[in-house]
CSV table of C-alpha atoms and ligand atoms in Angstrom, one decimal:
chain,number,residue,atom,x,y,z
A,191,UNK,CA,6.5,-64.4,-10.6
A,192,UNK,CA,9.1,-65.1,-13.3
A,193,UNK,CA,8.0,-66.8,-16.4
A,194,UNK,CA,7.5,-70.5,-15.7
A,195,UNK,CA,9.6,-72.9,-17.8
A,196,UNK,CA,7.7,-75.3,-20.1
A,197,UNK,CA,8.4,-79.0,-20.1
A,198,UNK,CA,6.9,-79.3,-16.7
A,199,UNK,CA,4.5,-82.3,-16.3
A,200,UNK,CA,4.1,-84.9,-18.9
A,201,UNK,CA,2.0,-82.9,-21.3
A,202,UNK,CA,5.0,-80.6,-21.8
A,203,UNK,CA,3.1,-77.5,-20.7
A,204,UNK,CA,2.9,-75.6,-17.4
A,205,UNK,CA,-0.3,-75.4,-15.5
A,206,UNK,CA,-0.5,-71.7,-16.5
A,207,UNK,CA,-0.1,-72.5,-20.2
A,208,UNK,CA,-2.8,-75.2,-19.9
A,209,UNK,CA,-5.2,-72.7,-18.2
A,210,UNK,CA,-4.5,-70.1,-20.8
A,211,UNK,CA,-5.2,-72.6,-23.6
A,212,UNK,CA,-8.4,-73.5,-21.7
A,213,UNK,CA,-9.4,-69.8,-21.5
A,214,UNK,CA,-8.7,-69.4,-25.3
A,215,UNK,CA,-11.0,-72.3,-25.9
A,216,UNK,CA,-13.7,-70.9,-23.6
A,217,UNK,CA,-13.5,-67.6,-25.4
A,218,UNK,CA,-13.8,-69.1,-28.9
A,219,UNK,CA,-16.6,-71.4,-27.8
A,220,UNK,CA,-18.4,-68.3,-26.3
A,221,UNK,CA,-18.4,-70.0,-22.8
A,222,UNK,CA,-16.5,-67.5,-20.7
A,223,UNK,CA,-14.2,-64.5,-20.8
A,224,UNK,CA,-11.3,-65.1,-18.5
A,225,UNK,CA,-7.7,-63.8,-18.9
A,226,UNK,CA,-4.4,-64.0,-17.2
A,227,UNK,CA,-3.2,-60.7,-15.9
A,228,UNK,CA,0.1,-59.6,-17.3
A,229,UNK,CA,3.1,-60.0,-15.0
A,230,UNK,CA,3.5,-56.7,-13.2
A,231,UNK,CA,6.7,-54.9,-14.0
A,232,UNK,CA,8.2,-51.7,-12.6
A,233,UNK,CA,9.6,-49.9,-15.6
A,234,UNK,CA,12.7,-47.8,-14.9
A,235,UNK,CA,14.3,-47.0,-18.2
A,236,UNK,CA,12.9,-47.0,-21.7
A,237,UNK,CA,14.7,-46.2,-25.0
A,238,UNK,CA,12.7,-44.7,-27.8
A,239,UNK,CA,14.8,-45.3,-30.9
A,240,UNK,CA,13.8,-43.5,-34.1
A,241,UNK,CA,11.7,-45.6,-36.5
A,242,UNK,CA,11.5,-48.6,-34.2
A,243,UNK,CA,9.6,-49.8,-31.2
A,244,UNK,CA,10.4,-48.5,-27.7
A,245,UNK,CA,12.8,-50.8,-25.8
A,246,UNK,CA,12.5,-51.3,-22.1
A,247,UNK,CA,16.1,-51.3,-20.9
A,248,UNK,CA,15.6,-51.6,-17.2
A,249,UNK,CA,12.7,-53.0,-15.3
A,250,UNK,CA,12.0,-55.2,-12.3
A,251,UNK,CA,9.4,-57.8,-11.4
A,252,UNK,CA,6.8,-56.5,-8.9
A,253,UNK,CA,4.8,-58.5,-6.4
A,254,UNK,CA,1.3,-59.0,-7.8
A,255,UNK,CA,-1.4,-57.5,-5.6
A,256,UNK,CA,-4.1,-59.7,-6.8
A,257,UNK,CA,-4.5,-63.2,-8.3
A,258,UNK,CA,-3.4,-64.3,-11.7
A,259,UNK,CA,-6.8,-64.9,-13.5
A,260,UNK,CA,-10.1,-63.2,-13.5
A,261,UNK,CA,-13.1,-62.8,-15.7
A,262,UNK,CA,-16.8,-63.5,-16.2
A,263,UNK,CA,-18.5,-66.9,-16.5
A,264,UNK,CA,-22.3,-67.2,-16.8
A,265,UNK,CA,-22.7,-63.8,-15.2
A,266,UNK,CA,-20.4,-64.6,-12.3
A,267,UNK,CA,-17.3,-62.7,-11.5
A,268,UNK,CA,-14.6,-65.4,-11.2
A,269,UNK,CA,-11.1,-64.9,-9.8
A,270,UNK,CA,-8.5,-67.5,-9.1
A,271,UNK,CA,-4.9,-68.3,-8.6
A,272,UNK,CA,-3.1,-71.3,-10.1
A,273,UNK,CA,-0.3,-73.1,-8.4
A,274,UNK,CA,1.7,-76.3,-9.0
A,275,UNK,CA,3.6,-78.2,-6.4
A,276,UNK,CA,6.1,-81.1,-6.7
A,277,UNK,CA,4.8,-82.4,-3.4
A,278,UNK,CA,2.6,-85.4,-3.2
A,279,UNK,CA,1.3,-85.2,0.3
A,280,UNK,CA,0.3,-81.6,0.8
A,281,UNK,CA,0.1,-78.2,-0.7
A,282,UNK,CA,2.4,-75.7,1.1
A,283,UNK,CA,0.7,-72.5,2.1
A,284,UNK,CA,4.0,-70.7,1.3
A,285,UNK,CA,2.9,-70.7,-2.3
A,286,UNK,CA,0.3,-68.1,-1.5
A,287,UNK,CA,0.8,-64.5,-0.2
A,288,UNK,CA,-1.2,-62.6,2.4
A,289,UNK,CA,-2.3,-59.9,-0.1
A,290,UNK,CA,-3.7,-62.6,-2.4
A,291,UNK,CA,-5.8,-63.9,0.5
A,292,UNK,CA,-6.9,-60.4,1.3
A,293,UNK,CA,-7.9,-59.9,-2.4
A,294,UNK,CA,-9.8,-63.2,-2.5
A,295,UNK,CA,-11.7,-62.4,0.7
A,296,UNK,CA,-12.7,-59.0,-0.6
A,297,UNK,CA,-13.9,-60.5,-3.9
A,298,UNK,CA,-16.0,-63.0,-2.0
A,299,UNK,CA,-17.6,-60.2,0.0
A,300,UNK,CA,-18.7,-58.5,-3.2
A,301,UNK,CA,-20.4,-61.5,-4.7
A,302,UNK,CA,-17.5,-62.9,-6.8
A,303,UNK,CA,-16.3,-66.5,-6.8
A,304,UNK,CA,-12.7,-67.2,-5.8
A,305,UNK,CA,-10.8,-70.4,-5.9
A,306,UNK,CA,-7.4,-72.0,-6.2
A,307,UNK,CA,-6.4,-74.4,-9.0
A,308,UNK,CA,-3.7,-76.7,-7.5
A,309,UNK,CA,-1.7,-79.1,-9.6
A,310,UNK,CA,0.1,-82.0,-7.9
A,311,UNK,CA,2.7,-82.3,-10.6
A,312,UNK,CA,4.1,-85.8,-9.7
A,313,UNK,CA,0.5,-87.1,-9.6
A,314,UNK,CA,-0.7,-85.3,-12.7
A,315,UNK,CA,-3.8,-84.3,-10.7
A,316,UNK,CA,-5.4,-80.9,-10.8
A,317,UNK,CA,-7.9,-79.7,-8.1
A,318,UNK,CA,-10.3,-76.9,-7.7
A,319,UNK,CA,-10.3,-75.6,-4.1
A,320,UNK,CA,-12.9,-73.1,-3.0
A,321,UNK,CA,-11.6,-69.9,-1.4
A,322,UNK,CA,-13.4,-70.4,1.9
A,323,UNK,CA,-11.6,-73.7,2.4
A,324,UNK,CA,-8.3,-72.2,1.7
A,325,UNK,CA,-9.0,-69.3,4.1
A,326,UNK,CA,-9.6,-71.8,7.0
A,327,UNK,CA,-6.1,-73.3,6.6
A,328,UNK,CA,-4.6,-69.9,5.9
A,329,UNK,CA,-6.0,-68.4,9.1
A,330,UNK,CA,-5.3,-71.5,11.2
A,331,UNK,CA,-1.6,-71.5,10.5
A,332,UNK,CA,-1.3,-68.3,12.6
A,333,UNK,CA,-3.0,-70.1,15.5
A,334,UNK,CA,-0.5,-72.9,15.6
A,335,UNK,CA,-2.1,-74.8,12.7
A,336,UNK,CA,-0.2,-76.6,10.0
A,337,UNK,CA,1.6,-74.7,7.2
A,338,UNK,CA,0.2,-76.8,4.4
A,339,UNK,CA,-3.1,-78.3,3.2
A,340,UNK,CA,-3.0,-82.1,3.2
A,341,UNK,CA,-3.5,-83.8,-0.1
A,342,UNK,CA,-6.2,-86.0,1.5
A,343,UNK,CA,-8.2,-82.9,2.4
A,344,UNK,CA,-7.9,-81.5,-1.1
A,345,UNK,CA,-9.0,-84.8,-2.5
A,346,UNK,CA,-12.1,-85.0,-0.3
A,347,UNK,CA,-13.0,-81.3,0.0
A,348,UNK,CA,-11.8,-80.0,-3.4
A,349,UNK,CA,-12.9,-81.0,-6.8
A,350,UNK,CA,-10.8,-82.9,-9.3
A,351,UNK,CA,-10.7,-80.9,-12.5
A,352,UNK,CA,-11.3,-83.1,-15.5
A,353,UNK,CA,-9.1,-83.0,-18.6
A,354,UNK,CA,-10.9,-82.1,-21.8
A,355,UNK,CA,-9.2,-82.2,-25.2
A,356,UNK,CA,-9.7,-78.5,-25.8
A,357,UNK,CA,-10.4,-77.3,-22.2
A,358,UNK,CA,-7.3,-78.9,-20.8
A,359,UNK,CA,-8.1,-77.6,-17.3
A,360,UNK,CA,-11.8,-77.7,-17.5
A,361,UNK,CA,-12.6,-75.7,-14.3
A,362,UNK,CA,-15.9,-74.4,-15.8
A,363,UNK,CA,-17.4,-77.9,-15.2
A,364,UNK,CA,-16.7,-77.5,-11.5
A,365,UNK,CA,-18.3,-74.0,-11.5
A,366,UNK,CA,-21.3,-75.5,-13.2
A,367,UNK,CA,-21.6,-78.1,-10.4
A,368,UNK,CA,-21.1,-75.7,-7.6
A,369,UNK,CA,-23.0,-72.6,-8.7
A,370,UNK,CA,-25.6,-73.6,-11.3
B,233,UNK,CA,0.3,-47.9,-23.9
B,234,UNK,CA,3.3,-46.1,-22.5
B,235,UNK,CA,2.9,-44.7,-19.0
B,236,UNK,CA,0.9,-41.4,-19.1
B,237,UNK,CA,2.6,-38.4,-17.8
B,238,UNK,CA,1.1,-36.7,-14.8
B,239,UNK,CA,0.4,-33.0,-14.7
B,240,UNK,CA,-2.5,-33.5,-17.1
B,241,UNK,CA,-5.7,-31.7,-16.2
B,242,UNK,CA,-5.9,-29.1,-13.5
B,243,UNK,CA,-5.9,-31.6,-10.6
B,244,UNK,CA,-2.4,-32.6,-11.6
B,245,UNK,CA,-3.3,-36.3,-12.1
B,246,UNK,CA,-4.1,-38.3,-15.2
B,247,UNK,CA,-7.5,-39.9,-15.6
B,248,UNK,CA,-5.9,-43.3,-14.9
B,249,UNK,CA,-4.3,-42.1,-11.7
B,250,UNK,CA,-7.6,-40.7,-10.6
B,251,UNK,CA,-9.4,-43.9,-11.3
B,252,UNK,CA,-6.8,-45.9,-9.5
B,253,UNK,CA,-7.2,-43.6,-6.5
B,254,UNK,CA,-10.9,-44.2,-6.7
B,255,UNK,CA,-10.5,-47.9,-6.8
B,256,UNK,CA,-8.2,-47.8,-3.8
B,257,UNK,CA,-11.0,-45.9,-2.0
B,258,UNK,CA,-13.6,-48.3,-3.1
B,259,UNK,CA,-11.5,-51.2,-1.8
B,260,UNK,CA,-10.8,-49.6,1.6
B,261,UNK,CA,-14.5,-48.6,1.9
B,262,UNK,CA,-15.5,-52.2,1.0
B,263,UNK,CA,-17.5,-51.0,-1.9
B,264,UNK,CA,-15.9,-52.8,-4.8
B,265,UNK,CA,-12.8,-54.7,-5.9
B,266,UNK,CA,-11.5,-53.2,-9.2
B,267,UNK,CA,-8.0,-53.1,-10.4
B,268,UNK,CA,-6.0,-51.8,-13.3
B,269,UNK,CA,-4.3,-54.6,-15.2
B,270,UNK,CA,-0.6,-54.3,-15.5
B,271,UNK,CA,0.8,-53.0,-18.8
B,272,UNK,CA,1.6,-56.1,-20.8
B,273,UNK,CA,5.3,-56.4,-21.6
B,274,UNK,CA,7.1,-59.0,-23.7
B,275,UNK,CA,10.2,-59.9,-21.7
B,276,UNK,CA,13.2,-60.8,-23.9
B,277,UNK,CA,16.2,-60.8,-21.6
B,278,UNK,CA,16.6,-61.0,-17.8
B,279,UNK,CA,19.7,-60.8,-15.7
B,280,UNK,CA,19.8,-62.7,-12.4
B,281,UNK,CA,22.6,-61.1,-10.4
B,282,UNK,CA,23.8,-62.8,-7.3
B,283,UNK,CA,22.3,-61.5,-4.1
B,284,UNK,CA,20.0,-59.0,-5.8
B,285,UNK,CA,16.7,-58.8,-7.6
B,286,UNK,CA,16.4,-60.0,-11.2
B,287,UNK,CA,16.8,-57.1,-13.7
B,288,UNK,CA,14.8,-57.1,-17.0
B,289,UNK,CA,17.4,-55.9,-19.6
B,290,UNK,CA,15.3,-56.1,-22.7
B,291,UNK,CA,11.5,-56.0,-23.1
B,292,UNK,CA,8.9,-54.5,-25.3
B,293,UNK,CA,5.4,-53.0,-24.8
B,294,UNK,CA,2.7,-55.4,-26.1
B,295,UNK,CA,-0.7,-54.4,-27.3
B,296,UNK,CA,-3.2,-55.2,-24.6
B,297,UNK,CA,-5.8,-57.8,-25.6
B,298,UNK,CA,-8.5,-56.5,-23.2
B,299,UNK,CA,-9.5,-53.3,-21.4
B,300,UNK,CA,-7.6,-51.6,-18.6
B,301,UNK,CA,-9.8,-52.2,-15.7
B,302,UNK,CA,-12.0,-55.0,-14.4
B,303,UNK,CA,-13.4,-56.3,-11.1
B,304,UNK,CA,-16.5,-56.9,-9.1
B,305,UNK,CA,-19.1,-54.4,-7.9
B,306,UNK,CA,-22.2,-55.5,-6.0
B,307,UNK,CA,-22.0,-58.9,-7.6
B,308,UNK,CA,-21.6,-57.5,-11.1
B,309,UNK,CA,-18.5,-58.2,-13.2
B,310,UNK,CA,-17.5,-54.8,-14.4
B,311,UNK,CA,-15.0,-54.1,-17.2
B,312,UNK,CA,-14.0,-50.7,-18.7
B,313,UNK,CA,-11.5,-48.7,-20.6
B,314,UNK,CA,-10.5,-45.1,-19.6
B,315,UNK,CA,-9.5,-42.6,-22.2
B,316,UNK,CA,-8.8,-38.9,-22.2
B,317,UNK,CA,-9.0,-36.6,-25.2
B,318,UNK,CA,-7.9,-33.0,-25.7
B,319,UNK,CA,-10.8,-32.6,-28.1
B,320,UNK,CA,-13.8,-30.6,-27.1
B,321,UNK,CA,-16.3,-31.5,-29.7
B,322,UNK,CA,-16.0,-35.3,-30.1
B,323,UNK,CA,-14.3,-38.4,-29.0
B,324,UNK,CA,-12.2,-39.9,-31.8
B,325,UNK,CA,-12.8,-43.7,-32.2
B,326,UNK,CA,-9.1,-44.1,-33.0
B,327,UNK,CA,-8.5,-44.1,-29.3
B,328,UNK,CA,-10.1,-47.6,-29.2
B,329,UNK,CA,-8.9,-50.8,-30.8
B,330,UNK,CA,-10.9,-53.5,-32.5
B,331,UNK,CA,-9.8,-56.2,-30.0
B,332,UNK,CA,-11.0,-54.1,-27.1
B,333,UNK,CA,-14.4,-53.9,-28.8
B,334,UNK,CA,-14.4,-57.6,-29.3
B,335,UNK,CA,-13.5,-58.1,-25.7
B,336,UNK,CA,-16.3,-55.8,-24.5
B,337,UNK,CA,-18.9,-57.4,-26.7
B,338,UNK,CA,-17.9,-60.9,-25.3
B,339,UNK,CA,-18.1,-59.6,-21.7
B,340,UNK,CA,-21.6,-58.3,-22.4
B,341,UNK,CA,-22.7,-61.6,-23.8
B,342,UNK,CA,-21.6,-63.3,-20.6
B,343,UNK,CA,-23.6,-61.0,-18.3
B,344,UNK,CA,-20.8,-58.5,-17.4
B,345,UNK,CA,-21.1,-54.8,-17.6
B,346,UNK,CA,-18.8,-52.8,-19.9
B,347,UNK,CA,-18.4,-49.2,-20.4
B,348,UNK,CA,-16.0,-46.4,-21.4
B,349,UNK,CA,-14.8,-43.6,-19.1
B,350,UNK,CA,-14.1,-40.6,-21.3
B,351,UNK,CA,-12.5,-37.4,-20.1
B,352,UNK,CA,-12.7,-34.3,-22.1
B,353,UNK,CA,-9.5,-32.8,-20.7
B,354,UNK,CA,-10.1,-29.2,-21.8
B,355,UNK,CA,-13.6,-29.2,-20.2
B,356,UNK,CA,-12.6,-31.2,-17.1
B,357,UNK,CA,-15.6,-33.3,-17.7
B,358,UNK,CA,-15.7,-37.1,-17.3
B,359,UNK,CA,-18.4,-39.3,-18.8
B,360,UNK,CA,-19.6,-42.9,-18.5
B,361,UNK,CA,-20.6,-44.3,-21.8
B,362,UNK,CA,-22.3,-47.7,-21.9
B,363,UNK,CA,-20.6,-50.3,-24.1
B,364,UNK,CA,-23.7,-50.8,-26.3
B,365,UNK,CA,-23.7,-47.1,-27.3
B,366,UNK,CA,-20.0,-47.2,-28.1
B,367,UNK,CA,-20.6,-50.3,-30.3
B,368,UNK,CA,-23.2,-48.5,-32.4
B,369,UNK,CA,-20.7,-45.8,-33.3
B,370,UNK,CA,-17.9,-48.3,-33.7
B,371,UNK,CA,-19.8,-50.5,-36.1
B,372,UNK,CA,-21.2,-47.6,-38.1
B,373,UNK,CA,-17.8,-46.2,-38.9
B,374,UNK,CA,-17.2,-49.2,-41.2
B,375,UNK,CA,-20.6,-48.4,-43.0
B,376,UNK,CA,-19.5,-44.9,-43.9
B,377,UNK,CA,-20.4,-43.5,-40.5
B,378,UNK,CA,-18.4,-40.9,-38.6
B,379,UNK,CA,-15.0,-41.7,-37.0
B,380,UNK,CA,-15.8,-40.0,-33.7
B,381,UNK,CA,-18.6,-39.8,-31.2
B,382,UNK,CA,-19.9,-36.2,-30.9
B,383,UNK,CA,-19.6,-34.5,-27.5
B,384,UNK,CA,-23.3,-33.6,-27.7
B,385,UNK,CA,-24.2,-37.3,-28.0
B,386,UNK,CA,-22.0,-38.3,-25.0
B,387,UNK,CA,-23.6,-35.5,-23.0
B,388,UNK,CA,-27.1,-36.7,-23.7
B,389,UNK,CA,-26.7,-40.4,-23.9
B,390,UNK,CA,-23.7,-40.8,-21.5
B,391,UNK,CA,-23.6,-40.0,-17.8
B,392,UNK,CA,-21.6,-37.3,-16.2
B,393,UNK,CA,-19.4,-38.9,-13.6
B,394,UNK,CA,-19.5,-36.8,-10.4
B,395,UNK,CA,-16.3,-35.9,-8.6
B,396,UNK,CA,-16.2,-37.0,-5.0
B,397,UNK,CA,-13.4,-36.1,-2.6
B,398,UNK,CA,-12.2,-39.6,-2.1
B,399,UNK,CA,-13.8,-41.3,-5.2
B,400,UNK,CA,-12.4,-38.8,-7.6
B,401,UNK,CA,-14.0,-40.5,-10.6
B,402,UNK,CA,-17.1,-41.9,-8.8
B,403,UNK,CA,-18.3,-44.3,-11.5
B,404,UNK,CA,-20.0,-46.5,-9.0
B,405,UNK,CA,-22.7,-43.9,-8.6
B,406,UNK,CA,-23.5,-44.3,-12.3
B,407,UNK,CA,-23.6,-48.1,-11.9
B,408,UNK,CA,-26.0,-47.7,-9.0
B,409,UNK,CA,-28.3,-45.6,-11.2
B,410,UNK,CA,-28.1,-48.0,-14.2
B,411,UNK,CA,-28.2,-51.4,-12.6
B,412,UNK,CA,-29.6,-51.3,-9.1
C,50,MG,MG1,0.4,-67.9,-10.1
C,51,MG,MG1,-6.3,-47.1,-21.4
């Protein structure tokens, strides 16, 4: 959960940066309200100097208990996690944590929409994978199933997210296709 | 946005703590998935010691660009801010920021539900105030209107949030009444 470095992928921006830019565009264009949650930090020690801003002097990264992004799109509660991989042939499930799966399953039970945005960095391809399809692979790995989702499966069962000049990771177009 | 001290109010917990406990209960009881967003922090300097966790050595509190809580309840996107006041006669609008109002208005436009949870600490009373009612007072203050919302208005036009042993700030009961 440390800040991702830029200069990743040939557009010079990380997947998270591109999604945040997309969300800014959606907000300005009055299409959606989706934000990235701040990185959770355990604050241990804070200095309050006179006449200047408080300085956090000691803090630690905490494991996030939910996914990275959530918000509202056309009345739908949407919730997703974004991950990039340098692999070409599969998406390793080790990129996801059990508590994120638990969170996504709970969201689904309450009528929200959950999905994963996966970028195969070497291919410059970004996919939308519905939560339910992720859960199948996730649960199977504990029954002797594979520890990754094949690229071929994601190509066929996921949805390629189109690039749009302003909505660089235009996931709303997939939501339109699936839910409206 | 600094961490609120406990020992506030005669139950010994801050309003935020009580709402977080309520959200935990809702999650366990499979009633809702609502979380508090982490405090946004601008990280400036991080130490990566060998064989131990990364330590944030310098960071600053950032202004939140949204509200504190959001999630999904019975298919609804819900979004709210929680505020306590030591006043008895009114809720000062200075507790709220313009960007939070902008965020709440945008959420409403996209079919989400927004509201304020206001605790009058000396009275031990907690109210649910719908976003639209807050906006009226907010906008009026720039037309020469008052800079606070009278307690009497909140009593009449808001909804007293009942205390429940496990759902200490049982705001879902108000959502049920208003939207279902
Ligand atoms: Mg992530
Ligand atoms: Mg607050």
